[in-house]
């Protein structure tokens, strides 16, 4: 039995954690729909309530490719920023994400990518 509920879990039951909802819960995050990367700066780590941010899961069943995925994203972003400038179009709108059992991507991002003329080979 889950404490404080009438729910009983039996061996073999499947439990799904709604990460999307957890990551956007106003009980844990101020302005949960806003992008505030400063939340994850080292000086703010102690303000994050345990087990409320799990983009790759946690514990022994966390994603084994987490470090690789994070490094790959950093390298790709660095290469892009070395070669181009990124700007939102003047007519951009707030991104709307759909509630789903999995992560979804926005269908239309109005982004202008301008190649740098003095780009170096990377």
PDB file of N, CA and C in Angstrom, residues 21-119:
ATOM      1  N   UNK A  21       4.869  16.181 -16.112  1.00  0.00           N
ATOM      2  CA  UNK A  21       4.058  16.897 -15.125  1.00  0.00           C
ATOM      3  C   UNK A  21       4.892  17.296 -13.915  1.00  0.00           C
ATOM      4  N   UNK A  22       5.748  16.418 -13.464  1.00  0.00           N
ATOM      5  CA  UNK A  22       6.597  16.694 -12.309  1.00  0.00           C
ATOM      6  C   UNK A  22       7.511  17.889 -12.572  1.00  0.00           C
ATOM      7  N   UNK A  23       8.044  17.962 -13.792  1.00  0.00           N
ATOM      8  CA  UNK A  23       8.951  19.052 -14.151  1.00  0.00           C
ATOM      9  C   UNK A  23       8.224  20.374 -14.339  1.00  0.00           C
ATOM     10  N   UNK A  24       6.898  20.356 -14.376  1.00  0.00           N
ATOM     11  CA  UNK A  24       6.104  21.573 -14.566  1.00  0.00           C
ATOM     12  C   UNK A  24       5.129  21.818 -13.420  1.00  0.00           C
ATOM     13  N   UNK A  25       5.442  21.290 -12.266  1.00  0.00           N
ATOM     14  CA  UNK A  25       4.559  21.390 -11.105  1.00  0.00           C
ATOM     15  C   UNK A  25       4.904  22.635 -10.287  1.00  0.00           C
ATOM     16  N   UNK A  26       3.930  23.521 -10.115  1.00  0.00           N
ATOM     17  CA  UNK A  26       4.170  24.779  -9.396  1.00  0.00           C
ATOM     18  C   UNK A  26       4.440  24.564  -7.904  1.00  0.00           C
ATOM     19  N   UNK A  27       4.188  23.362  -7.402  1.00  0.00           N
ATOM     20  CA  UNK A  27       4.545  23.083  -6.005  1.00  0.00           C
ATOM     21  C   UNK A  27       6.056  22.998  -5.830  1.00  0.00           C
ATOM     22  N   UNK A  28       6.768  22.702  -6.914  1.00  0.00           N
ATOM     23  CA  UNK A  28       8.214  22.518  -6.837  1.00  0.00           C
ATOM     24  C   UNK A  28       9.008  23.599  -7.567  1.00  0.00           C
ATOM     25  N   UNK A  29       8.374  24.258  -8.536  1.00  0.00           N
ATOM     26  CA  UNK A  29       9.081  25.221  -9.381  1.00  0.00           C
ATOM     27  C   UNK A  29       8.297  26.525  -9.456  1.00  0.00           C
ATOM     28  N   UNK A  30       8.977  27.645  -9.252  1.00  0.00           N
ATOM     29  CA  UNK A  30       8.316  28.924  -9.503  1.00  0.00           C
ATOM     30  C   UNK A  30       8.312  29.132 -11.016  1.00  0.00           C
ATOM     31  N   UNK A  31       7.226  29.609 -11.533  1.00  0.00           N
ATOM     32  CA  UNK A  31       7.061  29.801 -12.977  1.00  0.00           C
ATOM     33  C   UNK A  31       7.496  28.547 -13.751  1.00  0.00           C
ATOM     34  N   UNK A  32       6.839  27.426 -13.529  1.00  0.00           N
ATOM     35  CA  UNK A  32       7.286  26.162 -14.133  1.00  0.00           C
ATOM     36  C   UNK A  32       7.236  26.127 -15.657  1.00  0.00           C
ATOM     37  N   UNK A  33       6.427  26.959 -16.286  1.00  0.00           N
ATOM     38  CA  UNK A  33       6.345  26.946 -17.751  1.00  0.00           C
ATOM     39  C   UNK A  33       7.401  27.834 -18.406  1.00  0.00           C
ATOM     40  N   UNK A  34       8.133  28.591 -17.591  1.00  0.00           N
ATOM     41  CA  UNK A  34       9.153  29.492 -18.131  1.00  0.00           C
ATOM     42  C   UNK A  34      10.521  28.804 -18.143  1.00  0.00           C
ATOM     43  N   UNK A  35      11.327  29.160 -19.122  1.00  0.00           N
ATOM     44  CA  UNK A  35      12.677  28.623 -19.241  1.00  0.00           C
ATOM     45  C   UNK A  35      13.608  29.483 -18.392  1.00  0.00           C
ATOM     46  N   UNK A  36      14.075  28.939 -17.280  1.00  0.00           N
ATOM     47  CA  UNK A  36      14.999  29.623 -16.376  1.00  0.00           C
ATOM     48  C   UNK A  36      16.208  28.719 -16.135  1.00  0.00           C
ATOM     49  N   UNK A  37      17.195  28.731 -17.030  1.00  0.00           N
ATOM     50  CA  UNK A  37      18.348  27.841 -16.845  1.00  0.00           C
ATOM     51  C   UNK A  37      19.141  28.135 -15.578  1.00  0.00           C
ATOM     52  N   UNK A  38      19.000  29.351 -15.022  1.00  0.00           N
ATOM     53  CA  UNK A  38      19.717  29.681 -13.784  1.00  0.00           C
ATOM     54  C   UNK A  38      19.312  28.775 -12.628  1.00  0.00           C
ATOM     55  N   UNK A  39      18.155  28.145 -12.721  1.00  0.00           N
ATOM     56  CA  UNK A  39      17.708  27.231 -11.657  1.00  0.00           C
ATOM     57  C   UNK A  39      18.726  26.128 -11.400  1.00  0.00           C
ATOM     58  N   UNK A  40      19.478  25.781 -12.437  1.00  0.00           N
ATOM     59  CA  UNK A  40      20.368  24.631 -12.354  1.00  0.00           C
ATOM     60  C   UNK A  40      21.837  25.019 -12.182  1.00  0.00           C
ATOM     61  N   UNK A  41      22.086  26.289 -11.912  1.00  0.00           N
ATOM     62  CA  UNK A  41      23.453  26.741 -11.637  1.00  0.00           C
ATOM     63  C   UNK A  41      23.898  26.162 -10.292  1.00  0.00           C
ATOM     64  N   UNK A  42      25.200  25.939 -10.113  1.00  0.00           N
ATOM     65  CA  UNK A  42      25.685  25.331  -8.858  1.00  0.00           C
ATOM     66  C   UNK A  42      25.191  26.030  -7.598  1.00  0.00           C
ATOM     67  N   UNK A  43      25.114  27.354  -7.615  1.00  0.00           N
ATOM     68  CA  UNK A  43      24.685  28.077  -6.414  1.00  0.00           C
ATOM     69  C   UNK A  43      23.202  27.894  -6.096  1.00  0.00           C
ATOM     70  N   UNK A  44      22.431  27.356  -7.044  1.00  0.00           N
ATOM     71  CA  UNK A  44      20.996  27.143  -6.818  1.00  0.00           C
ATOM     72  C   UNK A  44      20.632  25.677  -6.621  1.00  0.00           C
ATOM     73  N   UNK A  45      21.606  24.774  -6.698  1.00  0.00           N
ATOM     74  CA  UNK A  45      21.321  23.334  -6.590  1.00  0.00           C
ATOM     75  C   UNK A  45      20.595  22.967  -5.301  1.00  0.00           C
ATOM     76  N   UNK A  46      20.927  23.653  -4.195  1.00  0.00           N
ATOM     77  CA  UNK A  46      20.293  23.313  -2.917  1.00  0.00           C
ATOM     78  C   UNK A  46      18.824  23.724  -2.856  1.00  0.00           C
ATOM     79  N   UNK A  47      18.370  24.513  -3.829  1.00  0.00           N
ATOM     80  CA  UNK A  47      16.964  24.936  -3.868  1.00  0.00           C
ATOM     81  C   UNK A  47      16.082  23.917  -4.597  1.00  0.00           C
ATOM     82  N   UNK A  48      16.699  22.956  -5.275  1.00  0.00           N
ATOM     83  CA  UNK A  48      15.938  21.944  -6.010  1.00  0.00           C
ATOM     84  C   UNK A  48      15.558  20.827  -5.048  1.00  0.00           C
ATOM     85  N   UNK A  49      14.276  20.579  -4.940  1.00  0.00           N
ATOM     86  CA  UNK A  49      13.766  19.530  -4.060  1.00  0.00           C
ATOM     87  C   UNK A  49      14.102  18.177  -4.684  1.00  0.00           C
ATOM     88  N   UNK A  50      14.617  17.265  -3.887  1.00  0.00           N
ATOM     89  CA  UNK A  50      15.020  15.948  -4.376  1.00  0.00           C
ATOM     90  C   UNK A  50      13.927  15.227  -5.159  1.00  0.00           C
ATOM     91  N   UNK A  51      14.326  14.593  -6.230  1.00  0.00           N
ATOM     92  CA  UNK A  51      13.456  13.780  -7.084  1.00  0.00           C
ATOM     93  C   UNK A  51      12.365  14.586  -7.787  1.00  0.00           C
ATOM     94  N   UNK A  52      12.578  15.901  -7.970  1.00  0.00           N
ATOM     95  CA  UNK A  52      11.613  16.698  -8.730  1.00  0.00           C
ATOM     96  C   UNK A  52      12.135  17.032 -10.117  1.00  0.00           C
ATOM     97  N   UNK A  53      13.419  16.781 -10.365  1.00  0.00           N
ATOM     98  CA  UNK A  53      13.983  16.993 -11.700  1.00  0.00           C
ATOM     99  C   UNK A  53      14.755  15.741 -12.082  1.00  0.00           C
ATOM    100  N   UNK A  54      14.168  14.954 -12.971  1.00  0.00           N
ATOM    101  CA  UNK A  54      14.777  13.675 -13.358  1.00  0.00           C
ATOM    102  C   UNK A  54      14.708  13.489 -14.870  1.00  0.00           C
ATOM    103  N   UNK A  55      15.425  14.303 -15.644  1.00  0.00           N
ATOM    104  CA  UNK A  55      15.321  14.173 -17.096  1.00  0.00           C
ATOM    105  C   UNK A  55      15.824  12.836 -17.635  1.00  0.00           C
ATOM    106  N   UNK A  56      16.670  12.145 -16.875  1.00  0.00           N
ATOM    107  CA  UNK A  56      17.192  10.847 -17.304  1.00  0.00           C
ATOM    108  C   UNK A  56      16.856   9.745 -16.309  1.00  0.00           C
ATOM    109  N   UNK A  57      15.896   9.990 -15.444  1.00  0.00           N
ATOM    110  CA  UNK A  57      15.580   9.026 -14.406  1.00  0.00           C
ATOM    111  C   UNK A  57      16.579   9.157 -13.264  1.00  0.00           C
ATOM    112  N   UNK A  58      16.498   8.247 -12.299  1.00  0.00           N
ATOM    113  CA  UNK A  58      17.410   8.294 -11.153  1.00  0.00           C
ATOM    114  C   UNK A  58      17.736   6.886 -10.686  1.00  0.00           C
ATOM    115  N   UNK A  59      18.814   6.791  -9.955  1.00  0.00           N
ATOM    116  CA  UNK A  59      19.155   5.532  -9.330  1.00  0.00           C
ATOM    117  C   UNK A  59      19.674   4.487 -10.291  1.00  0.00           C
ATOM    118  N   UNK A  60      19.566   3.211  -9.902  1.00  0.00           N
ATOM    119  CA  UNK A  60      20.154   2.136 -10.698  1.00  0.00           C
ATOM    120  C   UNK A  60      19.491   1.947 -12.063  1.00  0.00           C
ATOM    121  N   UNK A  61      18.314   2.512 -12.266  1.00  0.00           N
ATOM    122  CA  UNK A  61      17.642   2.357 -13.555  1.00  0.00           C
ATOM    123  C   UNK A  61      17.663   3.647 -14.381  1.00  0.00           C
ATOM    124  N   UNK A  62      18.570   4.553 -14.031  1.00  0.00           N
ATOM    125  CA  UNK A  62      18.660   5.786 -14.817  1.00  0.00           C
ATOM    126  C   UNK A  62      19.268   5.468 -16.181  1.00  0.00           C
ATOM    127  N   UNK A  63      19.106   6.381 -17.094  1.00  0.00           N
ATOM    128  CA  UNK A  63      19.571   6.196 -18.470  1.00  0.00           C
ATOM    129  C   UNK A  63      21.088   5.998 -18.506  1.00  0.00           C
ATOM    130  N   UNK A  64      21.531   4.893 -19.083  1.00  0.00           N
ATOM    131  CA  UNK A  64      22.971   4.610 -19.121  1.00  0.00           C
ATOM    132  C   UNK A  64      23.699   5.530 -20.101  1.00  0.00           C
ATOM    133  N   UNK A  65      22.969   6.180 -20.993  1.00  0.00           N
ATOM    134  CA  UNK A  65      23.590   7.057 -21.986  1.00  0.00           C
ATOM    135  C   UNK A  65      23.501   8.532 -21.605  1.00  0.00           C
ATOM    136  N   UNK A  66      23.151   8.830 -20.353  1.00  0.00           N
ATOM    137  CA  UNK A  66      22.966  10.219 -19.934  1.00  0.00           C
ATOM    138  C   UNK A  66      24.211  11.067 -20.194  1.00  0.00           C
ATOM    139  N   UNK A  67      25.367  10.637 -19.735  1.00  0.00           N
ATOM    140  CA  UNK A  67      26.583  11.443 -19.906  1.00  0.00           C
ATOM    141  C   UNK A  67      26.898  11.644 -21.381  1.00  0.00           C
ATOM    142  N   UNK A  68      26.733  10.587 -22.166  1.00  0.00           N
ATOM    143  CA  UNK A  68      26.983  10.697 -23.599  1.00  0.00           C
ATOM    144  C   UNK A  68      26.012  11.691 -24.235  1.00  0.00           C
ATOM    145  N   UNK A  69      24.726  11.601 -23.897  1.00  0.00           N
ATOM    146  CA  UNK A  69      23.716  12.493 -24.475  1.00  0.00           C
ATOM    147  C   UNK A  69      23.993  13.949 -24.119  1.00  0.00           C
ATOM    148  N   UNK A  70      24.342  14.218 -22.870  1.00  0.00           N
ATOM    149  CA  UNK A  70      24.640  15.592 -22.456  1.00  0.00           C
ATOM    150  C   UNK A  70      25.882  16.126 -23.169  1.00  0.00           C
ATOM    151  N   UNK A  71      26.917  15.307 -23.276  1.00  0.00           N
ATOM    152  CA  UNK A  71      28.136  15.745 -23.960  1.00  0.00           C
ATOM    153  C   UNK A  71      27.865  15.969 -25.443  1.00  0.00           C
ATOM    154  N   UNK A  72      27.117  15.075 -26.064  1.00  0.00           N
ATOM    155  CA  UNK A  72      26.793  15.222 -27.481  1.00  0.00           C
ATOM    156  C   UNK A  72      26.002  16.508 -27.731  1.00  0.00           C
ATOM    157  N   UNK A  73      25.058  16.827 -26.857  1.00  0.00           N
ATOM    158  CA  UNK A  73      24.273  18.057 -26.997  1.00  0.00           C
ATOM    159  C   UNK A  73      25.168  19.286 -26.857  1.00  0.00           C
ATOM    160  N   UNK A  74      26.098  19.261 -25.910  1.00  0.00           N
ATOM    161  CA  UNK A  74      27.008  20.399 -25.713  1.00  0.00           C
ATOM    162  C   UNK A  74      27.909  20.597 -26.931  1.00  0.00           C
ATOM    163  N   UNK A  75      28.446  19.511 -27.464  1.00  0.00           N
ATOM    164  CA  UNK A  75      29.327  19.600 -28.632  1.00  0.00           C
ATOM    165  C   UNK A  75      28.552  20.121 -29.841  1.00  0.00           C
ATOM    166  N   UNK A  76      27.352  19.601 -30.065  1.00  0.00           N
ATOM    167  CA  UNK A  76      26.543  20.047 -31.203  1.00  0.00           C
ATOM    168  C   UNK A  76      26.207  21.531 -31.082  1.00  0.00           C
ATOM    169  N   UNK A  77      25.822  21.967 -29.899  1.00  0.00           N
ATOM    170  CA  UNK A  77      25.494  23.380 -29.691  1.00  0.00           C
ATOM    171  C   UNK A  77      26.730  24.256 -29.874  1.00  0.00           C
ATOM    172  N   UNK A  78      27.862  23.830 -29.339  1.00  0.00           N
ATOM    173  CA  UNK A  78      29.097  24.606 -29.486  1.00  0.00           C
ATOM    174  C   UNK A  78      29.483  24.742 -30.957  1.00  0.00           C
ATOM    175  N   UNK A  79      29.392  23.656 -31.712  1.00  0.00           N
ATOM    176  CA  UNK A  79      29.732  23.709 -33.138  1.00  0.00           C
ATOM    177  C   UNK A  79      28.793  24.644 -33.888  1.00  0.00           C
ATOM    178  N   UNK A  80      27.512  24.596 -33.554  1.00  0.00           N
ATOM    179  CA  UNK A  80      26.539  25.481 -34.199  1.00  0.00           C
ATOM    180  C   UNK A  80      26.846  26.941 -33.881  1.00  0.00           C
ATOM    181  N   UNK A  81      27.123  27.241 -32.612  1.00  0.00           N
ATOM    182  CA  UNK A  81      27.381  28.627 -32.209  1.00  0.00           C
ATOM    183  C   UNK A  81      28.708  29.161 -32.749  1.00  0.00           C
ATOM    184  N   UNK A  82      29.659  28.272 -33.047  1.00  0.00           N
ATOM    185  CA  UNK A  82      30.912  28.702 -33.666  1.00  0.00           C
ATOM    186  C   UNK A  82      30.717  29.072 -35.133  1.00  0.00           C
ATOM    187  N   UNK A  83      29.692  28.519 -35.743  1.00  0.00           N
ATOM    188  CA  UNK A  83      29.492  28.704 -37.181  1.00  0.00           C
ATOM    189  C   UNK A  83      28.337  29.620 -37.553  1.00  0.00           C
ATOM    190  N   UNK A  84      27.479  29.956 -36.590  1.00  0.00           N
ATOM    191  CA  UNK A  84      26.289  30.726 -36.954  1.00  0.00           C
ATOM    192  C   UNK A  84      25.772  31.550 -35.783  1.00  0.00           C
ATOM    193  N   UNK A  85      24.982  32.562 -36.131  1.00  0.00           N
ATOM    194  CA  UNK A  85      24.249  33.338 -35.127  1.00  0.00           C
ATOM    195  C   UNK A  85      22.797  32.882 -35.169  1.00  0.00           C
ATOM    196  N   UNK A  86      22.185  32.793 -34.002  1.00  0.00           N
ATOM    197  CA  UNK A  86      20.792  32.367 -33.902  1.00  0.00           C
ATOM    198  C   UNK A  86      19.951  33.525 -33.388  1.00  0.00           C
ATOM    199  N   UNK A  87      18.823  33.756 -34.043  1.00  0.00           N
ATOM    200  CA  UNK A  87      17.899  34.809 -33.624  1.00  0.00           C
ATOM    201  C   UNK A  87      16.476  34.315 -33.810  1.00  0.00           C
ATOM    202  N   UNK A  88      15.594  34.734 -32.910  1.00  0.00           N
ATOM    203  CA  UNK A  88      14.171  34.466 -33.116  1.00  0.00           C
ATOM    204  C   UNK A  88      13.646  35.440 -34.153  1.00  0.00           C
ATOM    205  N   UNK A  89      12.737  34.983 -34.999  1.00  0.00           N
ATOM    206  CA  UNK A  89      12.094  35.898 -35.937  1.00  0.00           C
ATOM    207  C   UNK A  89      11.269  36.911 -35.163  1.00  0.00           C
ATOM    208  N   UNK A  90      11.038  38.054 -35.773  1.00  0.00           N
ATOM    209  CA  UNK A  90      10.270  39.101 -35.093  1.00  0.00           C
ATOM    210  C   UNK A  90       8.829  38.670 -34.842  1.00  0.00           C
ATOM    211  N   UNK A  91       8.309  37.754 -35.639  1.00  0.00           N
ATOM    212  CA  UNK A  91       6.914  37.315 -35.475  1.00  0.00           C
ATOM    213  C   UNK A  91       6.803  35.992 -34.709  1.00  0.00           C
ATOM    214  N   UNK A  92       7.804  35.674 -33.895  1.00  0.00           N
ATOM    215  CA  UNK A  92       7.751  34.409 -33.151  1.00  0.00           C
ATOM    216  C   UNK A  92       6.671  34.470 -32.070  1.00  0.00           C
ATOM    217  N   UNK A  93       6.173  33.314 -31.718  1.00  0.00           N
ATOM    218  CA  UNK A  93       5.165  33.200 -30.666  1.00  0.00           C
ATOM    219  C   UNK A  93       5.699  32.274 -29.580  1.00  0.00           C
ATOM    220  N   UNK A  94       5.070  32.352 -28.415  1.00  0.00           N
ATOM    221  CA  UNK A  94       5.437  31.459 -27.315  1.00  0.00           C
ATOM    222  C   UNK A  94       5.253  30.007 -27.770  1.00  0.00           C
ATOM    223  N   UNK A  95       6.226  29.155 -27.499  1.00  0.00           N
ATOM    224  CA  UNK A  95       6.103  27.747 -27.872  1.00  0.00           C
ATOM    225  C   UNK A  95       4.991  27.093 -27.075  1.00  0.00           C
ATOM    226  N   UNK A  96       4.234  26.250 -27.735  1.00  0.00           N
ATOM    227  CA  UNK A  96       3.178  25.505 -27.060  1.00  0.00           C
ATOM    228  C   UNK A  96       3.552  24.030 -27.104  1.00  0.00           C
ATOM    229  N   UNK A  97       3.702  23.445 -25.937  1.00  0.00           N
ATOM    230  CA  UNK A  97       4.023  22.025 -25.849  1.00  0.00           C
ATOM    231  C   UNK A  97       2.768  21.252 -25.497  1.00  0.00           C
ATOM    232  N   UNK A  98       2.663  20.070 -26.043  1.00  0.00           N
ATOM    233  CA  UNK A  98       1.492  19.239 -25.790  1.00  0.00           C
ATOM    234  C   UNK A  98       1.765  18.257 -24.657  1.00  0.00           C
ATOM    235  N   UNK A  99       0.752  18.025 -23.836  1.00  0.00           N
ATOM    236  CA  UNK A  99       0.850  17.016 -22.791  1.00  0.00           C
ATOM    237  C   UNK A  99       0.819  15.647 -23.463  1.00  0.00           C
ATOM    238  N   UNK A 100       1.791  14.834 -23.145  1.00  0.00           N
ATOM    239  CA  UNK A 100       1.906  13.531 -23.788  1.00  0.00           C
ATOM    240  C   UNK A 100       2.595  12.569 -22.834  1.00  0.00           C
ATOM    241  N   UNK A 101       2.493  11.298 -23.121  1.00  0.00           N
ATOM    242  CA  UNK A 101       3.174  10.302 -22.296  1.00  0.00           C
ATOM    243  C   UNK A 101       4.677  10.352 -22.526  1.00  0.00           C
ATOM    244  N   UNK A 102       5.092  10.949 -23.633  1.00  0.00           N
ATOM    245  CA  UNK A 102       6.519  11.074 -23.912  1.00  0.00           C
ATOM    246  C   UNK A 102       6.837  12.528 -24.234  1.00  0.00           C
ATOM    247  N   UNK A 103       8.104  12.807 -24.400  1.00  0.00           N
ATOM    248  CA  UNK A 103       8.521  14.165 -24.731  1.00  0.00           C
ATOM    249  C   UNK A 103       8.145  14.448 -26.175  1.00  0.00           C
ATOM    250  N   UNK A 104       7.571  15.617 -26.399  1.00  0.00           N
ATOM    251  CA  UNK A 104       7.225  16.018 -27.758  1.00  0.00           C
ATOM    252  C   UNK A 104       8.069  17.224 -28.139  1.00  0.00           C
ATOM    253  N   UNK A 105       8.158  17.473 -29.402  1.00  0.00           N
ATOM    254  CA  UNK A 105       8.910  18.640 -29.849  1.00  0.00           C
ATOM    255  C   UNK A 105       7.931  19.662 -30.402  1.00  0.00           C
ATOM    256  N   UNK A 106       8.285  20.934 -30.347  1.00  0.00           N
ATOM    257  CA  UNK A 106       7.399  21.939 -30.935  1.00  0.00           C
ATOM    258  C   UNK A 106       7.321  21.723 -32.440  1.00  0.00           C
ATOM    259  N   UNK A 107       6.184  22.026 -33.036  1.00  0.00           N
ATOM    260  CA  UNK A 107       6.011  21.789 -34.468  1.00  0.00           C
ATOM    261  C   UNK A 107       6.551  22.927 -35.316  1.00  0.00           C
ATOM    262  N   UNK A 108       6.630  24.121 -34.753  1.00  0.00           N
ATOM    263  CA  UNK A 108       7.111  25.249 -35.549  1.00  0.00           C
ATOM    264  C   UNK A 108       7.919  26.192 -34.664  1.00  0.00           C
ATOM    265  N   UNK A 109       9.194  26.313 -34.971  1.00  0.00           N
ATOM    266  CA  UNK A 109      10.063  27.242 -34.255  1.00  0.00           C
ATOM    267  C   UNK A 109      10.536  28.268 -35.270  1.00  0.00           C
ATOM    268  N   UNK A 110      10.257  29.533 -35.000  1.00  0.00           N
ATOM    269  CA  UNK A 110      10.639  30.595 -35.935  1.00  0.00           C
ATOM    270  C   UNK A 110      12.015  31.116 -35.539  1.00  0.00           C
ATOM    271  N   UNK A 111      13.029  30.452 -36.084  1.00  0.00           N
ATOM    272  CA  UNK A 111      14.412  30.741 -35.745  1.00  0.00           C
ATOM    273  C   UNK A 111      15.170  31.078 -37.016  1.00  0.00           C
ATOM    274  N   UNK A 112      15.981  32.119 -36.958  1.00  0.00           N
ATOM    275  CA  UNK A 112      16.816  32.507 -38.088  1.00  0.00           C
ATOM    276  C   UNK A 112      18.252  32.106 -37.759  1.00  0.00           C
ATOM    277  N   UNK A 113      18.850  31.334 -38.650  1.00  0.00           N
ATOM    278  CA  UNK A 113      20.241  30.908 -38.476  1.00  0.00           C
ATOM    279  C   UNK A 113      21.065  31.584 -39.562  1.00  0.00           C
ATOM    280  N   UNK A 114      21.986  32.451 -39.146  1.00  0.00           N
ATOM    281  CA  UNK A 114      22.812  33.198 -40.088  1.00  0.00           C
ATOM    282  C   UNK A 114      24.249  32.706 -39.987  1.00  0.00           C
ATOM    283  N   UNK A 115      24.780  32.139 -41.082  1.00  0.00           N
ATOM    284  CA  UNK A 115      26.167  31.666 -41.037  1.00  0.00           C
ATOM    285  C   UNK A 115      27.132  32.821 -40.771  1.00  0.00           C
ATOM    286  N   UNK A 116      28.160  32.554 -39.989  1.00  0.00           N
ATOM    287  CA  UNK A 116      29.198  33.550 -39.742  1.00  0.00           C
ATOM    288  C   UNK A 116      30.157  33.555 -40.921  1.00  0.00           C
ATOM    289  N   UNK A 117      30.596  34.723 -41.325  1.00  0.00           N
ATOM    290  CA  UNK A 117      31.485  34.804 -42.486  1.00  0.00           C
ATOM    291  C   UNK A 117      32.920  34.434 -42.134  1.00  0.00           C
ATOM    292  N   UNK A 118      33.295  34.583 -40.871  1.00  0.00           N
ATOM    293  CA  UNK A 118      34.663  34.259 -40.462  1.00  0.00           C
ATOM    294  C   UNK A 118      34.714  32.935 -39.715  1.00  0.00           C
ATOM    295  N   UNK A 119      33.873  32.004 -40.122  1.00  0.00           N
ATOM    296  CA  UNK A 119      33.799  30.709 -39.452  1.00  0.00           C
ATOM    297  C   UNK A 119      35.111  29.949 -39.614  1.00  0.00           C
TER     298      UNK A 119
END
